[in-house]
mmCIF file of C-alpha atoms and ligand atoms in Angstrom:
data_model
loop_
_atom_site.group_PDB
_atom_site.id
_atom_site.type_symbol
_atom_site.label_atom_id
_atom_site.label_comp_id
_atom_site.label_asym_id
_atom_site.label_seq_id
_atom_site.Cartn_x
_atom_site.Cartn_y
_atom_site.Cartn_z
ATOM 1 C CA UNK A 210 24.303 -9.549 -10.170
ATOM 2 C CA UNK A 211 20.757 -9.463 -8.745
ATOM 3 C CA UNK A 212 18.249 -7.492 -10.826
ATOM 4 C CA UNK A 213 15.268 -5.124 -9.082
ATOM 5 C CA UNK A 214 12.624 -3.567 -11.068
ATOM 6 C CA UNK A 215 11.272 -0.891 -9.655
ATOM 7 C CA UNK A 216 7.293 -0.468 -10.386
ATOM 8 C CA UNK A 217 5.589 3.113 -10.885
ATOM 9 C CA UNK A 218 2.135 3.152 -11.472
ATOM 10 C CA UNK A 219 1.608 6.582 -13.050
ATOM 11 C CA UNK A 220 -2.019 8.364 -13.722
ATOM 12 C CA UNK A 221 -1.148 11.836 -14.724
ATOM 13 C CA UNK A 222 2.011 12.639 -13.226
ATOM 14 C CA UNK A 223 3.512 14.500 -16.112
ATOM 15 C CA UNK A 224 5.146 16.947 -13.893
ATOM 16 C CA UNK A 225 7.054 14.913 -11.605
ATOM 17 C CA UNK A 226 8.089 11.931 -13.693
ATOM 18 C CA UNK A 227 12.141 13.085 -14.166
ATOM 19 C CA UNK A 228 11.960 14.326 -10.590
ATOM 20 C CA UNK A 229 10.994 11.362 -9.940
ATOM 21 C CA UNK A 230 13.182 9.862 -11.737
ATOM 22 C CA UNK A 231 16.691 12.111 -11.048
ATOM 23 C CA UNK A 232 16.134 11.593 -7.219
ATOM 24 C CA UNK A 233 15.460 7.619 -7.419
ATOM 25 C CA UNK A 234 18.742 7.267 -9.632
ATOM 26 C CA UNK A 235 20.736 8.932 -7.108
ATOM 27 C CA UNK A 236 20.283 7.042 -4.311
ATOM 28 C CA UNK A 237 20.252 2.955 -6.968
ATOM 29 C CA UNK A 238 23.194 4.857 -8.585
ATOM 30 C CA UNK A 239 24.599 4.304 -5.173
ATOM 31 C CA UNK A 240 23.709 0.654 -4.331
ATOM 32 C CA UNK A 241 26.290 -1.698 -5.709
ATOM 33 C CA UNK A 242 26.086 -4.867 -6.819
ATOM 34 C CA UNK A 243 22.058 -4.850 -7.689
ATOM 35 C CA UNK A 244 20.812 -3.879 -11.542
ATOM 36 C CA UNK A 245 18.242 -1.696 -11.188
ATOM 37 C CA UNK A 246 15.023 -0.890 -13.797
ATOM 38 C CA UNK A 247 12.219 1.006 -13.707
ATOM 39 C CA UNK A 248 8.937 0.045 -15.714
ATOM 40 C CA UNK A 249 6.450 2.429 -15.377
ATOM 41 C CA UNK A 250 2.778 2.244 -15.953
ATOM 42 C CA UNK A 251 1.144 4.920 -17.398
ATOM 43 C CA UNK A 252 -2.388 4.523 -16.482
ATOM 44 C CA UNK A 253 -4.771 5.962 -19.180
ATOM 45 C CA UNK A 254 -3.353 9.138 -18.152
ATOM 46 C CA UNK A 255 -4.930 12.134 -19.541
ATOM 47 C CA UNK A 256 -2.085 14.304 -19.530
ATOM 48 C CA UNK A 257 1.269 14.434 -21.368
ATOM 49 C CA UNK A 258 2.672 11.108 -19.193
ATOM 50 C CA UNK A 259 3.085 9.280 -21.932
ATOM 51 C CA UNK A 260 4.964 11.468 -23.848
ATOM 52 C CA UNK A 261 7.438 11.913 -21.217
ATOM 53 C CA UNK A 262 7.925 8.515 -20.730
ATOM 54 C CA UNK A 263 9.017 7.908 -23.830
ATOM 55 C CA UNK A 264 11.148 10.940 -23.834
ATOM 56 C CA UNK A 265 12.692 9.178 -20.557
ATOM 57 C CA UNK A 266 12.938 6.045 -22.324
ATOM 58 C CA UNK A 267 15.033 7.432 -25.147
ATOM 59 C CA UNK A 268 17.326 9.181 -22.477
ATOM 60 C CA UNK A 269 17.638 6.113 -20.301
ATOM 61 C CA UNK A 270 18.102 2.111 -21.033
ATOM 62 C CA UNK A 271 17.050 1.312 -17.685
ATOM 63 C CA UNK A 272 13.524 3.237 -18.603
ATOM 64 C CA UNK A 273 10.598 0.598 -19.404
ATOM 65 C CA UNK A 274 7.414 1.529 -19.577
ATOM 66 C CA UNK A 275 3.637 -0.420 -20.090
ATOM 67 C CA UNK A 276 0.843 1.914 -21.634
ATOM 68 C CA UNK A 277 -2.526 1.257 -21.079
ATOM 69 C CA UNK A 278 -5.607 1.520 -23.172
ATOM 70 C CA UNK A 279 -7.637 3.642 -20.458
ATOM 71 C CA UNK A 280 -6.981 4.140 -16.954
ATOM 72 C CA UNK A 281 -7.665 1.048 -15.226
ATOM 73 C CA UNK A 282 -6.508 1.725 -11.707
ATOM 74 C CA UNK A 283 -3.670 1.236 -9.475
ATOM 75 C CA UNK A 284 -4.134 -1.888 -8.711
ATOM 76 C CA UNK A 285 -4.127 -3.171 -12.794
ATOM 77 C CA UNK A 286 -0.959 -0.934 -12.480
ATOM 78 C CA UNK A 287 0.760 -2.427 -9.819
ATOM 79 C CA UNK A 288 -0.613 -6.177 -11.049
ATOM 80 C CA UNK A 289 0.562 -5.149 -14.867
ATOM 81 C CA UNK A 290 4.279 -4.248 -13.365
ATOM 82 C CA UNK A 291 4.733 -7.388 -11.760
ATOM 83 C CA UNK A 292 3.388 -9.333 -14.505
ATOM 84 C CA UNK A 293 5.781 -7.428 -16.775
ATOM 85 C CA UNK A 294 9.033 -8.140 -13.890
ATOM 86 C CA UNK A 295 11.092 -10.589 -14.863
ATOM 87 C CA UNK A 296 13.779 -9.483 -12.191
ATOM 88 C CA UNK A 297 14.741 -11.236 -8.729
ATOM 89 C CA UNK A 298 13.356 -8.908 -6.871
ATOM 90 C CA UNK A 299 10.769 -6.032 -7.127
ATOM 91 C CA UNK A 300 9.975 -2.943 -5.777
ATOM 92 C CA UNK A 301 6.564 -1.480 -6.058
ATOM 93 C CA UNK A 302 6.442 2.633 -5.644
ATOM 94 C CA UNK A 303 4.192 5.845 -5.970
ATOM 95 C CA UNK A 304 5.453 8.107 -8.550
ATOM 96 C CA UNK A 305 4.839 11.359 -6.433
ATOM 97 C CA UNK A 306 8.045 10.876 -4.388
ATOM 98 C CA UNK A 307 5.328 10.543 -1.252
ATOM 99 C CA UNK A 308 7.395 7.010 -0.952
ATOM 100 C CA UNK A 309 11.138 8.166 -0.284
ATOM 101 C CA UNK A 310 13.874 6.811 -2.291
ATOM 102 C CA UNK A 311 15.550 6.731 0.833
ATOM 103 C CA UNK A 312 14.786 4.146 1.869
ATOM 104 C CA UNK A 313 15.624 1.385 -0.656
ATOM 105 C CA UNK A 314 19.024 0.584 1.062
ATOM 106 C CA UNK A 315 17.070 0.137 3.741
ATOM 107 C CA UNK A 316 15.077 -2.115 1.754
ATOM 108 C CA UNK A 317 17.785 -3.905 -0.235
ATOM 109 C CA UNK A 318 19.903 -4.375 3.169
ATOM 110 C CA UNK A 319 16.558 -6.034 4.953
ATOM 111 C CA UNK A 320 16.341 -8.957 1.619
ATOM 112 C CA UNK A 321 20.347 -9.219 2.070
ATOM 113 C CA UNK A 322 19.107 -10.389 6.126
ATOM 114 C CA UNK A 323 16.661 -12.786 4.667
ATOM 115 C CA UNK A 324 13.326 -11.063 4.472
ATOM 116 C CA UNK A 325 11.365 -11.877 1.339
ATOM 117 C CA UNK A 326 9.490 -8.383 1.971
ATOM 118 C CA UNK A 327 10.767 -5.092 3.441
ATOM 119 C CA UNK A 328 7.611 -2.728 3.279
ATOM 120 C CA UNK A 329 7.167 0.822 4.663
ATOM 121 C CA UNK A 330 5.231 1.853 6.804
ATOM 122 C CA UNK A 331 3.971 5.174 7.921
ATOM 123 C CA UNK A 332 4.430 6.778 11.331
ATOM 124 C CA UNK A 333 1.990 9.521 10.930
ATOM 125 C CA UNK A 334 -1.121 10.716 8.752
ATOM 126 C CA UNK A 335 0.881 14.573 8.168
ATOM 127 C CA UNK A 336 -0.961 16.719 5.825
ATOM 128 C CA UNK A 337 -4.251 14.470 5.657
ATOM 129 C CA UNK A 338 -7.361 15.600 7.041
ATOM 130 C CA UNK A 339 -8.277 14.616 10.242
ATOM 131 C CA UNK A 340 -11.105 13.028 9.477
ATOM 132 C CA UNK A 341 -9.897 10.917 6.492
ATOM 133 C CA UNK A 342 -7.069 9.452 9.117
ATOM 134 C CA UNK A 343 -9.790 8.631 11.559
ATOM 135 C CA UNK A 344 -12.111 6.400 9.037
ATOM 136 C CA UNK A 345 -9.109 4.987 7.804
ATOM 137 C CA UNK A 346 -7.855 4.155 11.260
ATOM 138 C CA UNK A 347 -11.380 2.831 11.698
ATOM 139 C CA UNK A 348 -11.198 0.777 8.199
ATOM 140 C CA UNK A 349 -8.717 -1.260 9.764
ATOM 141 C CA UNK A 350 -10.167 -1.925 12.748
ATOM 142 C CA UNK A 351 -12.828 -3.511 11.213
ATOM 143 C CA UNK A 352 -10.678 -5.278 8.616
ATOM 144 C CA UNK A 353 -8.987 -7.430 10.969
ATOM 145 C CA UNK A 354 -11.780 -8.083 12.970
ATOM 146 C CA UNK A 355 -13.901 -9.188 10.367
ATOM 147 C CA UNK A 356 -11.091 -11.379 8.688
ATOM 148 C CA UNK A 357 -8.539 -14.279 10.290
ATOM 149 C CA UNK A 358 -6.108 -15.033 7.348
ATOM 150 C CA UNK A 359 -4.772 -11.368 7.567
ATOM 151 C CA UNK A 360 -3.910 -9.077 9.791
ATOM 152 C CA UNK A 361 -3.909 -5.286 8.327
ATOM 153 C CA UNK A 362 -0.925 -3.286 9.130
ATOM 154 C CA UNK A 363 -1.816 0.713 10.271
ATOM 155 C CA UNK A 364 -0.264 2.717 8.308
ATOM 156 C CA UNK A 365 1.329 0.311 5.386
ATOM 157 C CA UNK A 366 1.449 1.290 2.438
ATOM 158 C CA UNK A 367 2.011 -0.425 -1.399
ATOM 159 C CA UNK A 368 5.924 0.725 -1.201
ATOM 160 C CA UNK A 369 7.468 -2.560 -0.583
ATOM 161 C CA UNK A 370 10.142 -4.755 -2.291
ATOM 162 C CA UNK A 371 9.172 -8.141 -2.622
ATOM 163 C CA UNK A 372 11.516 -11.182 -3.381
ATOM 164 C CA UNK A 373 10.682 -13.714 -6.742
ATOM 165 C CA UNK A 374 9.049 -16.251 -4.979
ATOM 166 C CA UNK A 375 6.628 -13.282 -2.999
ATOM 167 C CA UNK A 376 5.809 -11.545 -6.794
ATOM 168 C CA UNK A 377 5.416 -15.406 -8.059
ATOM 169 C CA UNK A 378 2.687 -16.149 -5.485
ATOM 170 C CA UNK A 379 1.126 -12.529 -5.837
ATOM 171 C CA UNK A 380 0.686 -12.986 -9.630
ATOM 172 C CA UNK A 381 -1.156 -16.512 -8.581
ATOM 173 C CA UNK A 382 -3.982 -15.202 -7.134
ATOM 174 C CA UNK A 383 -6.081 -13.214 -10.386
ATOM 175 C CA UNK A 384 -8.902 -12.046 -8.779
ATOM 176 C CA UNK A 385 -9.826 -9.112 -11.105
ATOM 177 C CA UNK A 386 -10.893 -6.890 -7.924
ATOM 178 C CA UNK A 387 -7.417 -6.869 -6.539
ATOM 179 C CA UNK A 388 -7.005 -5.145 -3.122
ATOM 180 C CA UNK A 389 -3.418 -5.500 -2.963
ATOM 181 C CA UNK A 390 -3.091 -4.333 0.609
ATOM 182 C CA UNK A 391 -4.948 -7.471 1.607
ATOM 183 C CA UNK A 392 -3.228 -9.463 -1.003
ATOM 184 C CA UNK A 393 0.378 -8.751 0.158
ATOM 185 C CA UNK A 394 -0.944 -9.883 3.604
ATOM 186 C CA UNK A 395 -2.619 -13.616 2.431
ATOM 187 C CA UNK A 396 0.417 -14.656 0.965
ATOM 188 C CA UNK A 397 2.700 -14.520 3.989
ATOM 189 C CA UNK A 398 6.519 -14.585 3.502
ATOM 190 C CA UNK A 399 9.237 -13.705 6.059
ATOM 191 C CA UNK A 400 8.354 -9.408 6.449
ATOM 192 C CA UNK A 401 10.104 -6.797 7.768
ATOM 193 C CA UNK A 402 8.363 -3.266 8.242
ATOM 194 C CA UNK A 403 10.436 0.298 8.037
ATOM 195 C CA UNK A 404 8.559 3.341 9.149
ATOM 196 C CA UNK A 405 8.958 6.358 7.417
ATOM 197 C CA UNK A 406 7.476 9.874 8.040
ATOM 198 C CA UNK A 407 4.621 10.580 5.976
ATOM 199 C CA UNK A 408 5.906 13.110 3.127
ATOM 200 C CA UNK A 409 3.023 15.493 1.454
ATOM 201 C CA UNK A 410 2.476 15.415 -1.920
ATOM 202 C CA UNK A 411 4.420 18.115 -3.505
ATOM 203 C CA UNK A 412 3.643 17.414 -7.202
ATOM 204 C CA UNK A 413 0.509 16.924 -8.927
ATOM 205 C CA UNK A 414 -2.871 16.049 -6.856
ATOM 206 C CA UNK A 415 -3.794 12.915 -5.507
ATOM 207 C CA UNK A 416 -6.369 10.677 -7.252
ATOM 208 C CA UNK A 417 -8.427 9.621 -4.137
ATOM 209 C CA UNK A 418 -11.492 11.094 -3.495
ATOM 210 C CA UNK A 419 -13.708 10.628 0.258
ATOM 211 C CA UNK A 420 -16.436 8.382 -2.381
ATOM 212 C CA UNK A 421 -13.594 6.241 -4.002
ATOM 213 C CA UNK A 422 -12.120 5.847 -0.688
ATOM 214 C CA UNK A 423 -14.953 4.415 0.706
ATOM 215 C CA UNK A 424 -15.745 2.348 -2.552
ATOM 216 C CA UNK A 425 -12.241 1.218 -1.184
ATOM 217 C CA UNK A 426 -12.990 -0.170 2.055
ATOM 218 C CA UNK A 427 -16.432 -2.229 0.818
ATOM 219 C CA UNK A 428 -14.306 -3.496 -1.464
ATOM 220 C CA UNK A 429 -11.556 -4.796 0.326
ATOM 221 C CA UNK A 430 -13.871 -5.760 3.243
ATOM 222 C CA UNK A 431 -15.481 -8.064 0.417
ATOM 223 C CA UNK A 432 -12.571 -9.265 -1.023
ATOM 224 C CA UNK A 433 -11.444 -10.871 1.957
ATOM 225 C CA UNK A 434 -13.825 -11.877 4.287
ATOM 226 C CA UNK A 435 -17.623 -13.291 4.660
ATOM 227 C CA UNK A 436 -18.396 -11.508 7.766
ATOM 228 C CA UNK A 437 -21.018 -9.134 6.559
ATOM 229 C CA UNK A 438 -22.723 -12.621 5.037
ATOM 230 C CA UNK A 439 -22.750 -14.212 8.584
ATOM 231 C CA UNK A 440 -23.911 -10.720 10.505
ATOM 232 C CA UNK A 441 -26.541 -10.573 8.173
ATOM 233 C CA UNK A 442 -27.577 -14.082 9.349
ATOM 234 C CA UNK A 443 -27.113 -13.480 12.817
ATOM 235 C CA UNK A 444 -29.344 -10.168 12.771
ATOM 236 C CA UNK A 445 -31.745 -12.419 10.995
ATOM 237 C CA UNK A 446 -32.160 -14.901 13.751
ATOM 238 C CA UNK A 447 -32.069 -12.333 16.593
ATOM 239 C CA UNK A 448 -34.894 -10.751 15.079
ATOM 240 C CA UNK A 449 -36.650 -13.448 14.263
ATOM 241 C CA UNK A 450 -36.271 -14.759 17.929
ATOM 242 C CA UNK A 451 -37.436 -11.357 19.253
ATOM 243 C CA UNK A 452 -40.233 -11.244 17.143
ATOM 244 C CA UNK A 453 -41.616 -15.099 18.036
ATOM 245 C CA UNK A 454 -41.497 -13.721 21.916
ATOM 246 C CA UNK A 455 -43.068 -10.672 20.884
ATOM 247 C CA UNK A 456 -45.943 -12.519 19.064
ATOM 248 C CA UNK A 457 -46.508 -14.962 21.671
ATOM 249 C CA UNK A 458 -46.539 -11.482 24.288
ATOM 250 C CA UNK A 459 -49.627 -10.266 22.214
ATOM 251 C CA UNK A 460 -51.153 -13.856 21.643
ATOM 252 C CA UNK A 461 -51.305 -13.886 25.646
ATOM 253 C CA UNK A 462 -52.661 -10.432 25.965
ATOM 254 C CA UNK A 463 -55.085 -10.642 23.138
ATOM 255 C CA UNK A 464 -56.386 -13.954 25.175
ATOM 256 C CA UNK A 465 -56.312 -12.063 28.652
ATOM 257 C CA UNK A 466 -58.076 -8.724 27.706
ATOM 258 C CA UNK A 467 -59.572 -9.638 24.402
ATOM 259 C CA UNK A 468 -58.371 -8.003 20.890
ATOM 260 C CA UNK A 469 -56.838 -4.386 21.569
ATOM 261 C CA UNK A 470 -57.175 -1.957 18.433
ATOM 262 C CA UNK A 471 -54.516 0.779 18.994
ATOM 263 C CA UNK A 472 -51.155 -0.868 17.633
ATOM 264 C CA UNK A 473 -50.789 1.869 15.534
ATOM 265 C CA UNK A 474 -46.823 2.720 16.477
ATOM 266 C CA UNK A 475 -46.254 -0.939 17.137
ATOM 267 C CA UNK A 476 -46.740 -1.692 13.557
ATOM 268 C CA UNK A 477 -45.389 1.049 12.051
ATOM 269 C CA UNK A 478 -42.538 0.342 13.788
ATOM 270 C CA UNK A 479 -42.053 -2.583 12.471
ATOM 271 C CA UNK A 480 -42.565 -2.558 9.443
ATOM 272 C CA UNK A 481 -40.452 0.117 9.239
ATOM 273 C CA UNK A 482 -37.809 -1.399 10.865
ATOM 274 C CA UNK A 483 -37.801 -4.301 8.993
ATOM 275 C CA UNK A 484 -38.171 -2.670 5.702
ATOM 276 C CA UNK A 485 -34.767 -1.424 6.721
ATOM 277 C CA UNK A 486 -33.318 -4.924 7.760
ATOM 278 C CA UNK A 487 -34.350 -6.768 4.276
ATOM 279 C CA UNK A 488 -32.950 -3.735 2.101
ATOM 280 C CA UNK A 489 -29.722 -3.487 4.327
ATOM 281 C CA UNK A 490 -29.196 -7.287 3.807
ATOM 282 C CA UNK A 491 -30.323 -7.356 0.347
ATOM 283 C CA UNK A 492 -27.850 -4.802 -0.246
ATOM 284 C CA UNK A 493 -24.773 -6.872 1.610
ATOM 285 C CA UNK A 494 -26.129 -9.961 -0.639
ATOM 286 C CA UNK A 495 -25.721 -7.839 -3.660
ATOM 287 C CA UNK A 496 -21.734 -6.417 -3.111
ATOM 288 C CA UNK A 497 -21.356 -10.488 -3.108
ATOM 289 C CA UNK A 498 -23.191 -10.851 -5.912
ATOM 290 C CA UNK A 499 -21.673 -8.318 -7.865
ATOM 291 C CA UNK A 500 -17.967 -9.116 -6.900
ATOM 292 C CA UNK A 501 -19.173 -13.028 -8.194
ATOM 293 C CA UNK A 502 -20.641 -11.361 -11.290
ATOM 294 C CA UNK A 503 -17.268 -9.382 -12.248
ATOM 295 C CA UNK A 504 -15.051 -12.630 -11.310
ATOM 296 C CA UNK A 505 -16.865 -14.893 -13.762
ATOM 297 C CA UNK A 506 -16.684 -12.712 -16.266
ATOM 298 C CA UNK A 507 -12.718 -13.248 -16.195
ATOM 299 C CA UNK A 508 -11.662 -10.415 -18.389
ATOM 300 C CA UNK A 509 -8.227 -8.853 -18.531
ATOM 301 C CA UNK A 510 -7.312 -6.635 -15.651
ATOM 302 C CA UNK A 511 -5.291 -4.228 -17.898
ATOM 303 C CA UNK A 512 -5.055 -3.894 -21.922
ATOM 304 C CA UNK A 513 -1.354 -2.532 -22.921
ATOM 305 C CA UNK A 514 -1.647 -0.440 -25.937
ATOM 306 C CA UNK A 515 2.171 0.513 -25.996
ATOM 307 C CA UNK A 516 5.150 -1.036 -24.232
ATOM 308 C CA UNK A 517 9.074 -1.426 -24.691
ATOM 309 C CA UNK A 518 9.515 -4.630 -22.859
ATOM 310 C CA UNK A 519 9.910 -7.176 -24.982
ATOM 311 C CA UNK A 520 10.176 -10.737 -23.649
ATOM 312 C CA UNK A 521 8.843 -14.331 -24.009
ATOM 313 C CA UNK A 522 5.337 -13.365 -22.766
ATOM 314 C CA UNK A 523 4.462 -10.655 -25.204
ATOM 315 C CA UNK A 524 1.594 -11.783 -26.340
ATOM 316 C CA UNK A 525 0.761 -13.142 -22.949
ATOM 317 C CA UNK A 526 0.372 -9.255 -22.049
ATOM 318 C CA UNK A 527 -2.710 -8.155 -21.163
ATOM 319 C CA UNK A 528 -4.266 -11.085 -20.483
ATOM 320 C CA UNK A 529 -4.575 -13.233 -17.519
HETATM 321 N N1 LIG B 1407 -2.373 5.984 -9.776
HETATM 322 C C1 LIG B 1407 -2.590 5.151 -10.868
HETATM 323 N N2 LIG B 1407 -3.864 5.014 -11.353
HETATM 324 C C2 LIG B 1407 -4.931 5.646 -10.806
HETATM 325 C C3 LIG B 1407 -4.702 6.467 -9.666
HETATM 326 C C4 LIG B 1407 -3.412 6.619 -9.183
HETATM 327 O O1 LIG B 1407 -1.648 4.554 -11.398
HETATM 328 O O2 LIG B 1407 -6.038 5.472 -11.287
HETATM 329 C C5 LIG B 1407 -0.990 6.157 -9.262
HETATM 330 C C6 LIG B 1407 -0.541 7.604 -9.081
HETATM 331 O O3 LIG B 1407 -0.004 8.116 -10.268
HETATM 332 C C7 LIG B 1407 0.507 7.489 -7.981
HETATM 333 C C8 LIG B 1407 -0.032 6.335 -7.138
HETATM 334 O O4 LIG B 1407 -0.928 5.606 -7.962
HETATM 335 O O5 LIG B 1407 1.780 7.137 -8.499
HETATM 336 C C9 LIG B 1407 -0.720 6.817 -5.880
HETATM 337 O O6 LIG B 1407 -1.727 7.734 -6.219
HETATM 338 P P1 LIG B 1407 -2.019 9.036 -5.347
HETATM 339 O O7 LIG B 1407 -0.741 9.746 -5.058
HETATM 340 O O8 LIG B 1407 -3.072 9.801 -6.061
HETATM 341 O O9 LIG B 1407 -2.615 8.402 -4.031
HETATM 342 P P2 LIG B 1407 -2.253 8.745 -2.514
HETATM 343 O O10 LIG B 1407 -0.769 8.949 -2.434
HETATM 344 O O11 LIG B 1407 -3.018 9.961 -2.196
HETATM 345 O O12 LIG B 1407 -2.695 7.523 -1.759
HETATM 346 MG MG1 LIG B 1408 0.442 10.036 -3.444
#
């Protein structure tokens, strides 16, 4: 029989987590011939999470769970659930029930067709404000023009199931600033999308705020492309070339009508302008830099300080 682990990150989700978990059982409870698990991460939550997990855990078999030392993230959630998977397939959800149960026999049935991914994919941006949709819709605009080797999907989100071989080649790439969305695109595999209408959050608050979203974006424009790098160059030549003709303009005029004192704008101007230029692309430099500076450093993307799985690579755990 085909085992699926099913992923939940969790930061603080105390009151949801056996909602959570009652209406995910009834619809696996329901799906024959697949072994389902759930391994939950509790994220440095601050609340009672843990406790209830391992109130869960005593209830259930099928409850696993991965503590961490301090909240590290979603991502180090998400990346610490697959690392901790040793099932044939995986599915990766949000513990808020904002990703319907629902639709994992649509899920299952699209791996049983051959798909090595089945992600969802929301239709509409329901009960988010207006002007969070439109930077978002905006993000990935720019995203795709700015990279080749993936192509953002509108609207996807990280509630996907993912074959062996798909989690296998995930895990490969260890980048410590993971930005999964981009991730699940690089790696390719045979993927199907199912749209789903966006559900509000019910339970609990989201974690996102406007500044982290936007922290966000930089960062997964960084992760995955060198197009700020080359526009930086680019706006360094064109200026360059303007100034030369502008030079040689004054050059000419200075030798015409002799040496002109007022310029008083003109220079302002630019140095102004420039001033702006260098720091702008001094800045760009430096979200380079300091992704390089994190990478090198190579430490662990998550540190487990309690967990019930037990397997092979328990000591492995926690470390790349
Ligand atoms: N989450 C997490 N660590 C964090 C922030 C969030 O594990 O630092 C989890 C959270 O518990 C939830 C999921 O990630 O299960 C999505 O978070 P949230 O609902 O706040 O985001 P949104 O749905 O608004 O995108
Ligand atoms: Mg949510």
């Amino acid at each position: 029989m085909p085992s699926v682990d099913i992923i939940v990150p969790c930061y603080n989700e105390e009151d949801g987590l056996f909602v959570f978990y009652d209406e995910t059982t009834k619809i696996t409870n329901n799906i024959n011939n697949y072994s389902f698990r759930f391994i939950f991460i509790d994220d440095g939550s601050k609340d009672n999470t843990l406790e209830k997990l391992l109130e869960l855990s005593k209830l259930h078999q099928d409850v696993k769970y991965v503590s961490f030392s301090r909240n590290f993230g979603k991502e180090a959630g998400m990346y610490a659930g697959l690392q901790n998977s040793s099932a044939d397939y995986v599915i990766i959800m949000d513990a808020d029930l904002q990703h319907p149960p629902t639709l994992i026999p649509d899920m299952i049935k699209g791996i049983e067709e051959g798909f090595d991914c089945v992600a969802a994919k929301r239709t509409n941006r329901k009960g988010e404000a207006r002007i969070r949709s439109f930077f978002s819709r905006q993000f990935y605009k720019l995203m795709n023009k700015m990279t080749n080797n993936i192509k953002l999907v509108q609207g996807a989100v990280d509630y996907r199931i993912m074959s062996r071989k798909m989690v296998d080649a995930v895990l490969s790439l260890s980048e410590s600033q993971r930005f999964s969305k981009g991730i699940f695109e690089w790696v390719g595999f045979k993927k199907k999308w199912i749209p789903y209408e966006n559900v509000e959050r019910t339970i609990g608050t989201t974690k996102w705020s406007f500044r982290s979203l936007f922290k966000y974006a930089v960062d997964g424009i960084t992760a995955f492309s060198v197009a700020p790098l080359k526009m930086v160059t680019g706006f360094g030549f064109f200026i360059s070339l303007i100034s030369f003709i502008y030079i040689i303009i004054t050059l000419v005029q200075t030798f015409i009508f002799g040496i002109v004192v007022p310029g008083y704008v003109t220079t302002l101007s630019a140095v102004l302008f420039l001033g702006g230029i260098i720091e702008f692309s001094v800045g760009v430099l430096g979200e380079y830099v300091g992704h390089i500076y994190i990478e090198t450093k190579q430490r662990p993307l998550y540190i487990t300080r309690l967990t019930n799985i037990q397997d092979e690579c328990d000591d492995l755990k926690g470390n790349k």
